Amino acid sequence: MSSSTPLQTPPTDFDGWWNAPGNWIEEPNVRRAGWSGMITTCIGETLYFVKKQNNHLYRSLAHPFGQPTTSREFANIRRLAALGIRVPEPVFHGSRKTPEGFAGLLVTRELVGFIAIADARDLSAAATSRLAEAVGRTIGRMHGAGLQHSCLYDKHVMFRWQGEQAEIALIDLEKLRRPYLPWRAARHDLDQLRRHQTLWDAADWQRLLAAHRDARST
């Protein structure tokens, strides 16, 4: 599915990115009649994440016959970026019909310096608390806009330090949506994150919730 010759410059078209050399970090996941997977490829000093799909579709009122989920994720990246929330920077997005089906492609640039909450190690108590508050503010802004991440695990919440302040980024936005009942967005995501994180104790979780409430109300 990709060539083995290193690239010197980033591709500018669908074929170039589809055939870019790289290593699978998410092996193709076969579902029904389609599949979805992701490779990383390094061009110069920049690391790119290339999500490739074939017949991996979602359906909606706007797209009753289906559209690649890469298109949905690209739209969601733009939605959160418009709210001022840090997300992966899209470099290329496209889809096309092929003899094998409906192919989708989404390329994003590495979030330099960020690591997942799941990989946080050796933080001081004060840093852990500041991180909880920063995460609360970020997801509170998302929920205040009526959006639900739907896959808010600790591995999908990224952070890096800017001095003593934590900058937060959200990834894996394929399932982000606007639920019919907006109040369910916060309930779903917060419960999901609480169950899938081991970084914060009860006191820090209350700090996260307080920051979340403040951000939703502004």
Short mmCIF file of N, CA, C and O in Angstrom, two decimals, residues 8-142:
data_model
loop_
_atom_site.label_atom_id
_atom_site.label_comp_id
_atom_site.label_asym_id
_atom_site.label_seq_id
_atom_site.Cartn_x
_atom_site.Cartn_y
_atom_site.Cartn_z
N GLN A 8 11.60 13.21 -0.22
CA GLN A 8 12.41 14.38 0.08
C GLN A 8 11.56 15.60 0.40
O GLN A 8 11.96 16.46 1.17
N THR A 9 10.38 15.65 -0.21
CA THR A 9 9.44 16.74 0.04
C THR A 9 8.05 16.16 0.21
O THR A 9 7.75 15.08 -0.32
N PRO A 10 7.17 16.84 0.94
CA PRO A 10 5.81 16.32 1.13
C PRO A 10 5.06 16.23 -0.20
O PRO A 10 5.17 17.12 -1.04
N PRO A 11 4.30 15.18 -0.40
CA PRO A 11 3.48 15.08 -1.62
C PRO A 11 2.44 16.19 -1.65
O PRO A 11 2.13 16.82 -0.63
N THR A 12 1.87 16.40 -2.82
CA THR A 12 0.84 17.43 -2.97
C THR A 12 -0.47 16.87 -3.50
O THR A 12 -1.43 17.62 -3.69
N ASP A 13 -0.51 15.54 -3.73
CA ASP A 13 -1.73 14.97 -4.28
C ASP A 13 -2.08 13.66 -3.58
O ASP A 13 -1.32 13.15 -2.74
N PHE A 14 -3.24 13.13 -3.91
CA PHE A 14 -3.76 11.93 -3.27
C PHE A 14 -2.82 10.75 -3.46
O PHE A 14 -2.46 10.05 -2.49
N ASP A 15 -2.39 10.49 -4.69
CA ASP A 15 -1.53 9.34 -4.97
C ASP A 15 -0.22 9.43 -4.19
O ASP A 15 0.28 8.42 -3.67
N GLY A 16 0.33 10.64 -4.13
CA GLY A 16 1.61 10.79 -3.43
C GLY A 16 1.51 10.42 -1.97
O GLY A 16 2.37 9.71 -1.44
N TRP A 17 0.47 10.88 -1.28
CA TRP A 17 0.31 10.55 0.14
C TRP A 17 -0.13 9.10 0.33
O TRP A 17 0.30 8.43 1.27
N TRP A 18 -0.98 8.61 -0.54
CA TRP A 18 -1.46 7.23 -0.41
C TRP A 18 -0.30 6.24 -0.51
O TRP A 18 -0.27 5.22 0.19
N ASN A 19 0.66 6.54 -1.37
CA ASN A 19 1.79 5.63 -1.60
C ASN A 19 3.03 6.01 -0.81
O ASN A 19 4.10 5.44 -1.02
N ALA A 20 2.91 6.97 0.11
CA ALA A 20 4.08 7.40 0.89
C ALA A 20 4.62 6.24 1.71
O ALA A 20 3.86 5.42 2.25
N PRO A 21 5.94 6.13 1.83
CA PRO A 21 6.52 5.07 2.66
C PRO A 21 6.29 5.34 4.13
O PRO A 21 6.14 6.50 4.55
N GLY A 22 6.24 4.30 4.92
CA GLY A 22 6.05 4.50 6.36
C GLY A 22 5.83 3.21 7.09
O GLY A 22 5.88 2.12 6.49
N ASN A 23 5.62 3.33 8.38
CA ASN A 23 5.40 2.17 9.25
C ASN A 23 3.99 2.24 9.82
O ASN A 23 3.55 3.30 10.27
N TRP A 24 3.32 1.11 9.83
CA TRP A 24 1.98 1.07 10.39
C TRP A 24 2.05 1.25 11.90
O TRP A 24 2.76 0.53 12.59
N ILE A 25 1.33 2.24 12.42
CA ILE A 25 1.17 2.36 13.86
C ILE A 25 -0.22 1.89 14.27
O ILE A 25 -0.47 1.63 15.44
N GLU A 26 -1.10 1.82 13.29
CA GLU A 26 -2.41 1.19 13.46
C GLU A 26 -2.61 0.30 12.25
O GLU A 26 -2.89 0.78 11.14
N GLU A 27 -2.40 -1.00 12.45
CA GLU A 27 -2.58 -1.93 11.35
C GLU A 27 -3.99 -1.83 10.80
O GLU A 27 -4.94 -1.54 11.54
N PRO A 28 -4.15 -2.04 9.49
CA PRO A 28 -5.49 -1.94 8.90
C PRO A 28 -6.51 -2.78 9.66
O PRO A 28 -6.32 -3.98 9.87
N ASN A 29 -7.55 -2.11 10.09
CA ASN A 29 -8.64 -2.75 10.82
C ASN A 29 -9.77 -3.02 9.84
O ASN A 29 -10.38 -2.09 9.31
N VAL A 30 -10.02 -4.30 9.59
CA VAL A 30 -11.04 -4.68 8.61
C VAL A 30 -12.41 -4.67 9.27
O VAL A 30 -12.60 -5.25 10.34
N ARG A 31 -13.34 -3.96 8.64
CA ARG A 31 -14.70 -3.87 9.16
C ARG A 31 -15.67 -3.97 8.00
O ARG A 31 -15.61 -3.18 7.08
N ARG A 32 -16.52 -4.98 8.06
CA ARG A 32 -17.49 -5.21 6.98
C ARG A 32 -16.75 -5.30 5.65
O ARG A 32 -15.90 -6.15 5.47
N ALA A 33 -17.06 -4.39 4.74
CA ALA A 33 -16.43 -4.48 3.42
C ALA A 33 -15.25 -3.54 3.29
O ALA A 33 -14.72 -3.34 2.18
N GLY A 34 -14.80 -2.94 4.41
CA GLY A 34 -13.74 -1.95 4.31
C GLY A 34 -12.65 -2.12 5.34
O GLY A 34 -12.66 -3.07 6.13
N TRP A 35 -11.70 -1.20 5.33
CA TRP A 35 -10.61 -1.22 6.30
C TRP A 35 -10.13 0.21 6.56
O TRP A 35 -10.37 1.13 5.78
N SER A 36 -9.41 0.36 7.68
CA SER A 36 -8.84 1.65 8.06
C SER A 36 -7.55 1.40 8.82
O SER A 36 -7.48 0.51 9.67
N GLY A 37 -6.52 2.18 8.52
CA GLY A 37 -5.25 2.05 9.22
C GLY A 37 -4.46 3.35 9.14
O GLY A 37 -4.85 4.29 8.43
N MET A 38 -3.35 3.42 9.87
CA MET A 38 -2.54 4.63 9.89
C MET A 38 -1.06 4.29 9.87
O MET A 38 -0.61 3.38 10.56
N ILE A 39 -0.31 5.05 9.06
CA ILE A 39 1.14 4.95 9.06
C ILE A 39 1.73 6.28 9.50
O ILE A 39 1.06 7.31 9.51
N THR A 40 3.00 6.24 9.90
CA THR A 40 3.76 7.47 10.08
C THR A 40 4.84 7.51 9.01
O THR A 40 5.39 6.47 8.62
N THR A 41 5.12 8.69 8.53
CA THR A 41 6.20 8.87 7.56
C THR A 41 6.96 10.15 7.92
O THR A 41 6.34 11.16 8.29
N CYS A 42 8.26 10.09 7.86
CA CYS A 42 9.11 11.23 8.20
C CYS A 42 9.66 11.84 6.92
O CYS A 42 10.28 11.14 6.10
N ILE A 43 9.42 13.13 6.73
CA ILE A 43 9.91 13.85 5.56
C ILE A 43 10.70 15.03 6.07
O ILE A 43 10.15 15.92 6.72
N GLY A 44 12.00 15.03 5.81
CA GLY A 44 12.86 16.03 6.42
C GLY A 44 12.88 15.80 7.92
O GLY A 44 13.16 14.69 8.38
N GLU A 45 12.57 16.82 8.69
CA GLU A 45 12.53 16.69 10.14
C GLU A 45 11.11 16.63 10.68
O GLU A 45 10.90 16.73 11.89
N THR A 46 10.15 16.46 9.80
CA THR A 46 8.75 16.48 10.20
C THR A 46 8.13 15.09 10.12
O THR A 46 8.32 14.38 9.12
N LEU A 47 7.39 14.73 11.16
CA LEU A 47 6.69 13.45 11.18
C LEU A 47 5.23 13.68 10.82
O LEU A 47 4.58 14.58 11.36
N TYR A 48 4.74 12.86 9.93
CA TYR A 48 3.35 12.96 9.49
C TYR A 48 2.60 11.67 9.83
O TYR A 48 3.17 10.57 9.78
N PHE A 49 1.32 11.84 10.15
CA PHE A 49 0.43 10.70 10.39
C PHE A 49 -0.51 10.61 9.20
O PHE A 49 -1.22 11.58 8.89
N VAL A 50 -0.50 9.46 8.55
CA VAL A 50 -1.28 9.26 7.33
C VAL A 50 -2.34 8.19 7.60
O VAL A 50 -2.04 7.01 7.72
N LYS A 51 -3.60 8.63 7.71
CA LYS A 51 -4.71 7.69 7.90
C LYS A 51 -5.29 7.34 6.53
O LYS A 51 -5.69 8.23 5.77
N LYS A 52 -5.31 6.03 6.24
CA LYS A 52 -5.80 5.56 4.94
C LYS A 52 -6.97 4.61 5.17
O LYS A 52 -6.94 3.77 6.07
N GLN A 53 -7.99 4.76 4.33
CA GLN A 53 -9.19 3.94 4.48
C GLN A 53 -9.73 3.54 3.12
O GLN A 53 -9.53 4.23 2.13
N ASN A 54 -10.42 2.42 3.11
CA ASN A 54 -11.16 2.03 1.92
C ASN A 54 -12.50 1.43 2.35
O ASN A 54 -12.55 0.50 3.15
N ASN A 55 -13.58 2.02 1.86
CA ASN A 55 -14.93 1.58 2.22
C ASN A 55 -15.16 1.58 3.74
O ASN A 55 -15.90 0.76 4.26
N HIS A 56 -14.49 2.50 4.43
CA HIS A 56 -14.69 2.67 5.87
C HIS A 56 -15.55 3.92 6.01
O HIS A 56 -15.05 5.03 6.12
N LEU A 57 -16.87 3.72 6.01
CA LEU A 57 -17.79 4.82 5.79
C LEU A 57 -18.67 5.11 7.00
O LEU A 57 -18.86 4.26 7.86
N TYR A 58 -19.16 6.33 7.05
CA TYR A 58 -20.22 6.68 7.99
C TYR A 58 -21.37 7.27 7.19
O TYR A 58 -21.18 7.82 6.09
N ARG A 59 -22.56 7.14 7.72
CA ARG A 59 -23.75 7.63 7.03
C ARG A 59 -24.47 8.64 7.90
O ARG A 59 -24.48 8.51 9.12
N SER A 60 -25.04 9.62 7.28
CA SER A 60 -25.78 10.66 7.99
C SER A 60 -26.87 11.17 7.05
O SER A 60 -26.97 10.74 5.89
N LEU A 61 -27.69 12.09 7.55
CA LEU A 61 -28.72 12.68 6.70
C LEU A 61 -28.10 13.40 5.51
O LEU A 61 -28.66 13.40 4.40
N ALA A 62 -26.95 14.01 5.75
CA ALA A 62 -26.27 14.72 4.66
C ALA A 62 -25.59 13.77 3.69
O ALA A 62 -25.38 14.11 2.52
N HIS A 63 -25.22 12.57 4.19
CA HIS A 63 -24.51 11.59 3.35
C HIS A 63 -25.16 10.22 3.52
O HIS A 63 -24.57 9.31 4.12
N PRO A 64 -26.37 10.05 3.01
CA PRO A 64 -27.09 8.79 3.23
C PRO A 64 -26.42 7.58 2.60
O PRO A 64 -26.65 6.44 3.04
N PHE A 65 -25.60 7.78 1.58
CA PHE A 65 -24.93 6.66 0.92
C PHE A 65 -23.52 6.44 1.45
O PHE A 65 -22.81 5.57 0.96
N GLY A 66 -23.13 7.23 2.41
CA GLY A 66 -21.84 7.04 3.06
C GLY A 66 -20.75 7.97 2.57
O GLY A 66 -20.76 8.42 1.43
N GLN A 67 -19.84 8.26 3.48
CA GLN A 67 -18.66 9.09 3.19
C GLN A 67 -17.53 8.56 4.06
O GLN A 67 -17.76 8.10 5.18
N PRO A 68 -16.27 8.59 3.58
CA PRO A 68 -15.17 8.10 4.41
C PRO A 68 -15.12 8.80 5.77
O PRO A 68 -15.35 10.02 5.85
N THR A 69 -14.82 8.05 6.81
CA THR A 69 -14.75 8.67 8.13
C THR A 69 -13.58 9.64 8.24
O THR A 69 -13.56 10.48 9.13
N THR A 70 -12.61 9.54 7.31
CA THR A 70 -11.54 10.55 7.28
C THR A 70 -12.13 11.93 6.99
O THR A 70 -11.63 12.94 7.50
N SER A 71 -13.17 11.99 6.18
CA SER A 71 -13.81 13.28 5.88
C SER A 71 -14.50 13.84 7.11
O SER A 71 -14.47 15.05 7.37
N ARG A 72 -15.12 12.94 7.88
CA ARG A 72 -15.76 13.38 9.12
C ARG A 72 -14.72 13.89 10.10
O ARG A 72 -14.92 14.93 10.75
N GLU A 73 -13.58 13.20 10.22
CA GLU A 73 -12.55 13.64 11.15
C GLU A 73 -11.95 14.96 10.72
O GLU A 73 -11.66 15.83 11.57
N PHE A 74 -11.74 15.15 9.43
CA PHE A 74 -11.21 16.42 8.94
C PHE A 74 -12.14 17.57 9.30
O PHE A 74 -11.70 18.63 9.78
N ALA A 75 -13.46 17.36 9.12
CA ALA A 75 -14.42 18.39 9.47
C ALA A 75 -14.41 18.67 10.97
O ALA A 75 -14.51 19.83 11.41
N ASN A 76 -14.23 17.63 11.78
CA ASN A 76 -14.21 17.81 13.23
C ASN A 76 -12.94 18.53 13.70
O ASN A 76 -12.98 19.30 14.66
N ILE A 77 -11.83 18.27 13.06
CA ILE A 77 -10.60 19.01 13.36
C ILE A 77 -10.84 20.50 13.17
O ILE A 77 -10.47 21.34 14.00
N ARG A 78 -11.49 20.84 12.08
CA ARG A 78 -11.75 22.25 11.79
C ARG A 78 -12.75 22.85 12.80
O ARG A 78 -12.63 24.02 13.17
N ARG A 79 -13.71 22.06 13.24
CA ARG A 79 -14.70 22.55 14.22
C ARG A 79 -14.01 22.91 15.53
O ARG A 79 -14.27 23.98 16.10
N LEU A 80 -13.14 22.03 16.02
CA LEU A 80 -12.48 22.32 17.29
C LEU A 80 -11.45 23.44 17.14
O LEU A 80 -11.29 24.25 18.05
N ALA A 81 -10.75 23.47 16.02
CA ALA A 81 -9.79 24.55 15.80
C ALA A 81 -10.49 25.90 15.83
O ALA A 81 -9.95 26.89 16.34
N ALA A 82 -11.71 25.96 15.30
CA ALA A 82 -12.47 27.21 15.29
C ALA A 82 -12.85 27.65 16.70
O ALA A 82 -13.08 28.84 16.93
N LEU A 83 -12.88 26.70 17.64
CA LEU A 83 -13.16 27.02 19.04
C LEU A 83 -11.90 27.42 19.81
O LEU A 83 -11.97 27.72 21.00
N GLY A 84 -10.76 27.36 19.14
CA GLY A 84 -9.50 27.67 19.80
C GLY A 84 -8.91 26.50 20.54
O GLY A 84 -8.03 26.69 21.40
N ILE A 85 -9.36 25.29 20.24
CA ILE A 85 -8.83 24.09 20.88
C ILE A 85 -7.73 23.50 20.00
O ILE A 85 -7.90 23.36 18.79
N ARG A 86 -6.61 23.17 20.62
CA ARG A 86 -5.48 22.63 19.86
C ARG A 86 -5.81 21.22 19.37
O ARG A 86 -6.26 20.35 20.12
N VAL A 87 -5.59 20.98 18.09
CA VAL A 87 -5.85 19.71 17.43
C VAL A 87 -4.72 19.44 16.45
O VAL A 87 -3.93 20.34 16.13
N PRO A 88 -4.62 18.22 15.93
CA PRO A 88 -3.60 17.96 14.91
C PRO A 88 -3.81 18.86 13.69
O PRO A 88 -4.96 19.12 13.29
N GLU A 89 -2.73 19.32 13.12
CA GLU A 89 -2.82 20.21 11.96
C GLU A 89 -2.99 19.38 10.69
O GLU A 89 -2.13 18.58 10.34
N PRO A 90 -4.11 19.55 9.97
CA PRO A 90 -4.29 18.79 8.74
C PRO A 90 -3.38 19.32 7.63
O PRO A 90 -3.24 20.53 7.43
N VAL A 91 -2.77 18.39 6.93
CA VAL A 91 -1.87 18.73 5.83
C VAL A 91 -2.51 18.40 4.48
O VAL A 91 -2.34 19.13 3.50
N PHE A 92 -3.23 17.29 4.46
CA PHE A 92 -3.91 16.88 3.23
C PHE A 92 -5.14 16.07 3.59
O PHE A 92 -5.13 15.28 4.54
N HIS A 93 -6.19 16.27 2.82
CA HIS A 93 -7.42 15.50 2.99
C HIS A 93 -8.03 15.27 1.61
O HIS A 93 -8.05 16.17 0.77
N GLY A 94 -8.47 14.05 1.38
CA GLY A 94 -9.11 13.78 0.10
C GLY A 94 -9.82 12.44 0.11
O GLY A 94 -9.61 11.60 0.99
N SER A 95 -10.69 12.25 -0.87
CA SER A 95 -11.37 10.98 -1.05
C SER A 95 -11.65 10.79 -2.53
O SER A 95 -11.70 11.77 -3.29
N ARG A 96 -11.81 9.53 -2.92
CA ARG A 96 -12.10 9.27 -4.33
C ARG A 96 -12.66 7.86 -4.49
O ARG A 96 -12.44 6.99 -3.65
N LYS A 97 -13.37 7.68 -5.56
CA LYS A 97 -13.87 6.36 -5.91
C LYS A 97 -12.77 5.59 -6.64
O LYS A 97 -12.06 6.16 -7.49
N THR A 98 -12.62 4.32 -6.30
CA THR A 98 -11.64 3.45 -6.94
C THR A 98 -12.35 2.16 -7.33
O THR A 98 -13.47 1.89 -6.88
N PRO A 99 -11.70 1.31 -8.13
CA PRO A 99 -12.31 0.01 -8.46
C PRO A 99 -12.57 -0.84 -7.22
O PRO A 99 -13.46 -1.68 -7.21
N GLU A 100 -11.80 -0.59 -6.14
CA GLU A 100 -11.97 -1.36 -4.90
C GLU A 100 -12.99 -0.74 -3.97
O GLU A 100 -13.38 -1.35 -2.98
N GLY A 101 -13.42 0.50 -4.23
CA GLY A 101 -14.39 1.14 -3.35
C GLY A 101 -14.13 2.62 -3.18
O GLY A 101 -13.53 3.27 -4.03
N PHE A 102 -14.52 3.15 -2.03
CA PHE A 102 -14.44 4.58 -1.72
C PHE A 102 -13.24 4.79 -0.79
O PHE A 102 -13.29 4.42 0.38
N ALA A 103 -12.17 5.36 -1.31
CA ALA A 103 -10.93 5.55 -0.54
C ALA A 103 -10.93 6.92 0.12
O ALA A 103 -11.36 7.91 -0.46
N GLY A 104 -10.45 6.95 1.37
CA GLY A 104 -10.33 8.20 2.12
C GLY A 104 -8.92 8.37 2.66
O GLY A 104 -8.24 7.38 2.98
N LEU A 105 -8.49 9.61 2.78
CA LEU A 105 -7.12 9.90 3.20
C LEU A 105 -7.11 11.17 4.04
O LEU A 105 -7.74 12.18 3.69
N LEU A 106 -6.40 11.11 5.17
CA LEU A 106 -6.23 12.28 6.03
C LEU A 106 -4.80 12.28 6.56
O LEU A 106 -4.36 11.32 7.18
N VAL A 107 -4.10 13.37 6.30
CA VAL A 107 -2.71 13.51 6.72
C VAL A 107 -2.61 14.67 7.71
O VAL A 107 -3.09 15.78 7.44
N THR A 108 -1.99 14.42 8.86
CA THR A 108 -1.79 15.47 9.86
C THR A 108 -0.32 15.52 10.26
O THR A 108 0.40 14.52 10.18
N ARG A 109 0.08 16.70 10.72
CA ARG A 109 1.45 16.90 11.17
C ARG A 109 1.56 16.55 12.65
O ARG A 109 0.63 16.76 13.42
N GLU A 110 2.70 16.03 13.06
CA GLU A 110 2.93 15.66 14.46
C GLU A 110 2.71 16.85 15.38
O GLU A 110 3.08 17.99 15.07
N LEU A 111 2.10 16.58 16.53
CA LEU A 111 1.98 17.57 17.59
C LEU A 111 3.30 17.56 18.37
O LEU A 111 3.48 16.79 19.30
N VAL A 112 4.20 18.42 17.99
CA VAL A 112 5.57 18.38 18.53
C VAL A 112 5.57 18.71 20.01
O VAL A 112 4.99 19.72 20.45
N GLY A 113 6.21 17.86 20.78
CA GLY A 113 6.37 18.10 22.21
C GLY A 113 5.23 17.60 23.07
O GLY A 113 5.31 17.64 24.30
N PHE A 114 4.15 17.15 22.45
CA PHE A 114 2.99 16.69 23.20
C PHE A 114 3.12 15.20 23.54
O PHE A 114 3.66 14.42 22.74
N ILE A 115 2.62 14.82 24.70
CA ILE A 115 2.49 13.41 25.06
C ILE A 115 1.08 13.18 25.58
O ILE A 115 0.39 14.12 25.97
N ALA A 116 0.66 11.94 25.59
CA ALA A 116 -0.68 11.61 26.06
C ALA A 116 -0.73 11.62 27.58
O ALA A 116 0.27 11.31 28.26
N ILE A 117 -1.89 11.99 28.13
CA ILE A 117 -2.10 11.90 29.57
C ILE A 117 -1.77 10.50 30.06
O ILE A 117 -1.22 10.32 31.15
N ALA A 118 -2.07 9.51 29.24
CA ALA A 118 -1.80 8.12 29.62
C ALA A 118 -0.32 7.86 29.85
O ALA A 118 0.05 6.93 30.58
N ASP A 119 0.54 8.67 29.24
CA ASP A 119 1.99 8.46 29.34
C ASP A 119 2.67 9.42 30.31
O ASP A 119 3.90 9.46 30.38
N ALA A 120 1.89 10.20 31.04
CA ALA A 120 2.47 11.14 32.00
C ALA A 120 3.15 10.39 33.13
O ALA A 120 2.58 9.47 33.71
N ARG A 121 4.37 10.78 33.44
CA ARG A 121 5.14 10.11 34.49
C ARG A 121 5.85 11.15 35.38
O ARG A 121 6.26 12.21 34.91
N ASP A 122 5.97 10.82 36.65
CA ASP A 122 6.80 11.57 37.59
C ASP A 122 6.42 13.06 37.67
O ASP A 122 7.30 13.93 37.76
N LEU A 123 5.13 13.35 37.64
CA LEU A 123 4.70 14.74 37.81
C LEU A 123 4.57 15.06 39.29
O LEU A 123 4.17 14.22 40.09
N SER A 124 4.91 16.29 39.64
CA SER A 124 4.70 16.72 41.02
C SER A 124 3.21 16.84 41.28
O SER A 124 2.39 16.91 40.35
N ALA A 125 2.85 16.93 42.55
CA ALA A 125 1.43 17.09 42.90
C ALA A 125 0.88 18.38 42.31
O ALA A 125 -0.25 18.42 41.81
N ALA A 126 1.69 19.45 42.35
CA ALA A 126 1.22 20.73 41.81
C ALA A 126 1.03 20.65 40.30
O ALA A 126 0.05 21.17 39.76
N ALA A 127 1.96 20.00 39.61
CA ALA A 127 1.84 19.87 38.15
C ALA A 127 0.64 19.01 37.78
O ALA A 127 -0.08 19.31 36.82
N THR A 128 0.40 17.96 38.53
CA THR A 128 -0.74 17.10 38.26
C THR A 128 -2.05 17.88 38.41
O THR A 128 -2.97 17.73 37.60
N SER A 129 -2.12 18.73 39.42
CA SER A 129 -3.32 19.55 39.62
C SER A 129 -3.49 20.58 38.50
O SER A 129 -4.61 20.79 38.00
N ARG A 130 -2.40 21.23 38.10
CA ARG A 130 -2.49 22.20 37.00
C ARG A 130 -2.94 21.53 35.72
O ARG A 130 -3.72 22.09 34.94
N LEU A 131 -2.46 20.32 35.50
CA LEU A 131 -2.85 19.58 34.31
C LEU A 131 -4.34 19.24 34.34
O LEU A 131 -5.03 19.35 33.33
N ALA A 132 -4.83 18.83 35.50
CA ALA A 132 -6.26 18.54 35.63
C ALA A 132 -7.10 19.77 35.29
O ALA A 132 -8.11 19.68 34.57
N GLU A 133 -6.70 20.93 35.78
CA GLU A 133 -7.45 22.15 35.51
C GLU A 133 -7.40 22.52 34.03
O GLU A 133 -8.40 22.95 33.45
N ALA A 134 -6.24 22.34 33.40
CA ALA A 134 -6.10 22.66 31.97
C ALA A 134 -6.98 21.75 31.12
O ALA A 134 -7.62 22.19 30.16
N VAL A 135 -7.00 20.46 31.46
CA VAL A 135 -7.85 19.52 30.72
C VAL A 135 -9.31 19.89 30.93
O VAL A 135 -10.12 19.89 29.98
N GLY A 136 -9.70 20.21 32.16
CA GLY A 136 -11.08 20.60 32.43
C GLY A 136 -11.50 21.80 31.61
O GLY A 136 -12.61 21.82 31.05
N ARG A 137 -10.64 22.80 31.51
CA ARG A 137 -10.98 23.99 30.73
C ARG A 137 -11.16 23.65 29.25
O ARG A 137 -12.09 24.14 28.59
N THR A 138 -10.28 22.81 28.73
CA THR A 138 -10.33 22.48 27.30
C THR A 138 -11.60 21.71 26.95
O THR A 138 -12.31 22.07 26.01
N ILE A 139 -11.88 20.66 27.69
CA ILE A 139 -13.07 19.88 27.33
C ILE A 139 -14.35 20.63 27.71
O ILE A 139 -15.39 20.42 27.10
N GLY A 140 -14.25 21.54 28.70
CA GLY A 140 -15.40 22.37 29.01
C GLY A 140 -15.75 23.29 27.86
O GLY A 140 -16.92 23.54 27.56
N ARG A 141 -14.73 23.81 27.18
CA ARG A 141 -14.97 24.65 26.01
C ARG A 141 -15.65 23.84 24.90
O ARG A 141 -16.57 24.32 24.23
N MET A 142 -15.19 22.60 24.72
CA MET A 142 -15.80 21.73 23.72
C MET A 142 -17.26 21.44 24.06
O MET A 142 -18.15 21.56 23.20
#
